[in-house]
Short mmCIF file of C-alpha atoms in Angstrom, two decimals:
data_model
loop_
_atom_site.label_atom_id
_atom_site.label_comp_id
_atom_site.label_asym_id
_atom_site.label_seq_id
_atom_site.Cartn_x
_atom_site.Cartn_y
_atom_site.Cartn_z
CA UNK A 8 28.44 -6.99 -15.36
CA UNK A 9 28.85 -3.38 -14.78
CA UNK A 10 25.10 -2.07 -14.65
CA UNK A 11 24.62 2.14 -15.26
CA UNK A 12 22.25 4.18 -15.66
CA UNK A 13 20.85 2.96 -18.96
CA UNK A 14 20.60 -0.85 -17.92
CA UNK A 15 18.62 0.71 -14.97
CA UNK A 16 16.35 2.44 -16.81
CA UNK A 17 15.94 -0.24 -19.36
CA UNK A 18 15.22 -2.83 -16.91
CA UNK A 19 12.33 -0.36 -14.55
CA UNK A 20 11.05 0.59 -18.45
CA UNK A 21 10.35 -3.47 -19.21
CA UNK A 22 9.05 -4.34 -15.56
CA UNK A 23 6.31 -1.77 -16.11
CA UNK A 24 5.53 -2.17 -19.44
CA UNK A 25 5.63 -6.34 -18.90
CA UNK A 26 3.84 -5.63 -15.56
CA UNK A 27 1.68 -2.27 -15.71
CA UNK A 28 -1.90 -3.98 -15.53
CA UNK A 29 -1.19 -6.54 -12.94
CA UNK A 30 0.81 -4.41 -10.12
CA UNK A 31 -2.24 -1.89 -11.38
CA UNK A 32 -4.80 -5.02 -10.25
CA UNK A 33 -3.04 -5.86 -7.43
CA UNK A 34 -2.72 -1.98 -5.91
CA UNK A 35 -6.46 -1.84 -6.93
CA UNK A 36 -7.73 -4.35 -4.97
CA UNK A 37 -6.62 -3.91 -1.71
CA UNK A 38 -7.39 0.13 -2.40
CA UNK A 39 -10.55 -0.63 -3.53
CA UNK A 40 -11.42 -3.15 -0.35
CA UNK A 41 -10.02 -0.43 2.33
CA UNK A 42 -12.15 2.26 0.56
CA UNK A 43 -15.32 0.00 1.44
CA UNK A 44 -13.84 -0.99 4.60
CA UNK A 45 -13.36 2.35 5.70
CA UNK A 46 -16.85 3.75 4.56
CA UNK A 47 -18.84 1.08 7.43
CA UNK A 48 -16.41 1.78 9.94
CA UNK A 49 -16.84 5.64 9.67
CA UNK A 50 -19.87 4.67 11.98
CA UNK A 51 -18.22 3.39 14.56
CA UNK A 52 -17.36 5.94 17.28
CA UNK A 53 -15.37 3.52 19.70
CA UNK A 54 -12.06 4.53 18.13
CA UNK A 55 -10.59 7.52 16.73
CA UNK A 56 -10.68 8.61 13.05
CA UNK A 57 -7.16 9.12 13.09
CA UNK A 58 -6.84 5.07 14.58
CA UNK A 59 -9.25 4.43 12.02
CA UNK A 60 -6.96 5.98 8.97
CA UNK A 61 -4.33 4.03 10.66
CA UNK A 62 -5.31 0.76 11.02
CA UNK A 63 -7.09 0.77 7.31
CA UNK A 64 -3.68 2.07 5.50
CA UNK A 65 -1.81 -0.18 7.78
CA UNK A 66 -3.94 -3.39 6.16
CA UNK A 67 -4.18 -2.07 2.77
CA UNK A 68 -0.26 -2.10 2.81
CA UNK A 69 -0.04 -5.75 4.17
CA UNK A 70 -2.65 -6.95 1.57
CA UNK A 71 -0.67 -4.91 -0.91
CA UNK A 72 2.39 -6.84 0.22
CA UNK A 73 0.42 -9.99 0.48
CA UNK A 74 -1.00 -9.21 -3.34
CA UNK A 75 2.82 -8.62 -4.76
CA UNK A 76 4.01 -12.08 -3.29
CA UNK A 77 0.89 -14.27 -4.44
CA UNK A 78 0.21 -12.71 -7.66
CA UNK A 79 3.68 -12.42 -8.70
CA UNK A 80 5.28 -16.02 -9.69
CA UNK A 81 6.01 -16.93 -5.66
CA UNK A 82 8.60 -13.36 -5.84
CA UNK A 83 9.19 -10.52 -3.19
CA UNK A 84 9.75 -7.91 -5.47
CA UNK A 85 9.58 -5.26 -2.94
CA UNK A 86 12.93 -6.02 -1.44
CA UNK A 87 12.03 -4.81 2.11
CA UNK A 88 9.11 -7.57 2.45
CA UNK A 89 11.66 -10.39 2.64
CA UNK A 90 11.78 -10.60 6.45
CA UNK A 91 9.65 -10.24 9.12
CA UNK A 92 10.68 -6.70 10.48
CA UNK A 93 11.03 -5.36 6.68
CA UNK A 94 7.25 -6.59 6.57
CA UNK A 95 6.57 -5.18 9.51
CA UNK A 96 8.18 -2.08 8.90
CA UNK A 97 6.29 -1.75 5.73
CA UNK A 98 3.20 -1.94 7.24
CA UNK A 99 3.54 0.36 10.54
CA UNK A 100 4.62 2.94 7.41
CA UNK A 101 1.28 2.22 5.51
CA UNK A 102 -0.15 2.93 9.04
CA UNK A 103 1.97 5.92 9.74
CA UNK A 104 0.95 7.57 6.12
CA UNK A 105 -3.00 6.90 6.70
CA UNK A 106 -2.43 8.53 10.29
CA UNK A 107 -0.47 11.50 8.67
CA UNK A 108 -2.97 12.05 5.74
CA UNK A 109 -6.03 12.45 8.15
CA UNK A 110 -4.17 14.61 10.20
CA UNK A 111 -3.18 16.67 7.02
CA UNK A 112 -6.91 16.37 5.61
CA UNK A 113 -8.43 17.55 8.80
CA UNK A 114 -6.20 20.44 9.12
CA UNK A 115 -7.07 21.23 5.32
CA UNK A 116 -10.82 20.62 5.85
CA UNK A 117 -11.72 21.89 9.27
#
């Protein structure tokens, strides 16, 4: 089956309009549960604020991951989380983006 643009945009068009709430739930959720973990570690001084940003965005994109697979009928539809080193990979980028946006926010900030 030859697929073109207009099966593409078909198909991405039905997977969010058949799936808008519950990726929305399951992006919320681990969002919502880094946001609280984040506000009772900001009192912890034993580790850096930019290890901090990276270790929170690194587990909010593992639950994320986590939430996709569970949530959605047994499927990895994020095609990089079906091995261990795409999962990986994933996540040290979730980490990677936290550490970049503090660095970005303090510069913007300070």
């Amino acid at each position: 089956m030859p697929v073109g643009i207009k099966i593409v945009f078909e198909v991405l068009l039905s997977d969010f309009i058949n799936l808008g709430a519950i990726l929305f739930l399951i992006l919320l959720i681990p969002v919502g549960l880094s946001l609280i973990i984040s506000r009772y570690t900001s009192r912890l001084h034993a580790i850096s604020d930019f290890a901090r940003y990276f270790i929170i965005s690194a587990l909010t994109m593992w639950l994320v991951l986590i939430g996709t697979v569970e949530l959605l009928y047994q499927t990895e539809v994020i095609a990089g989380n079906r091995t261990s080193i795409g999962t990986f990979l994933h996540v040290m980028a979730g980490g990677l983006s936290g550490g970049i946006f503090y660095k970005l926010r303090y510069k913007m900030f300070a």
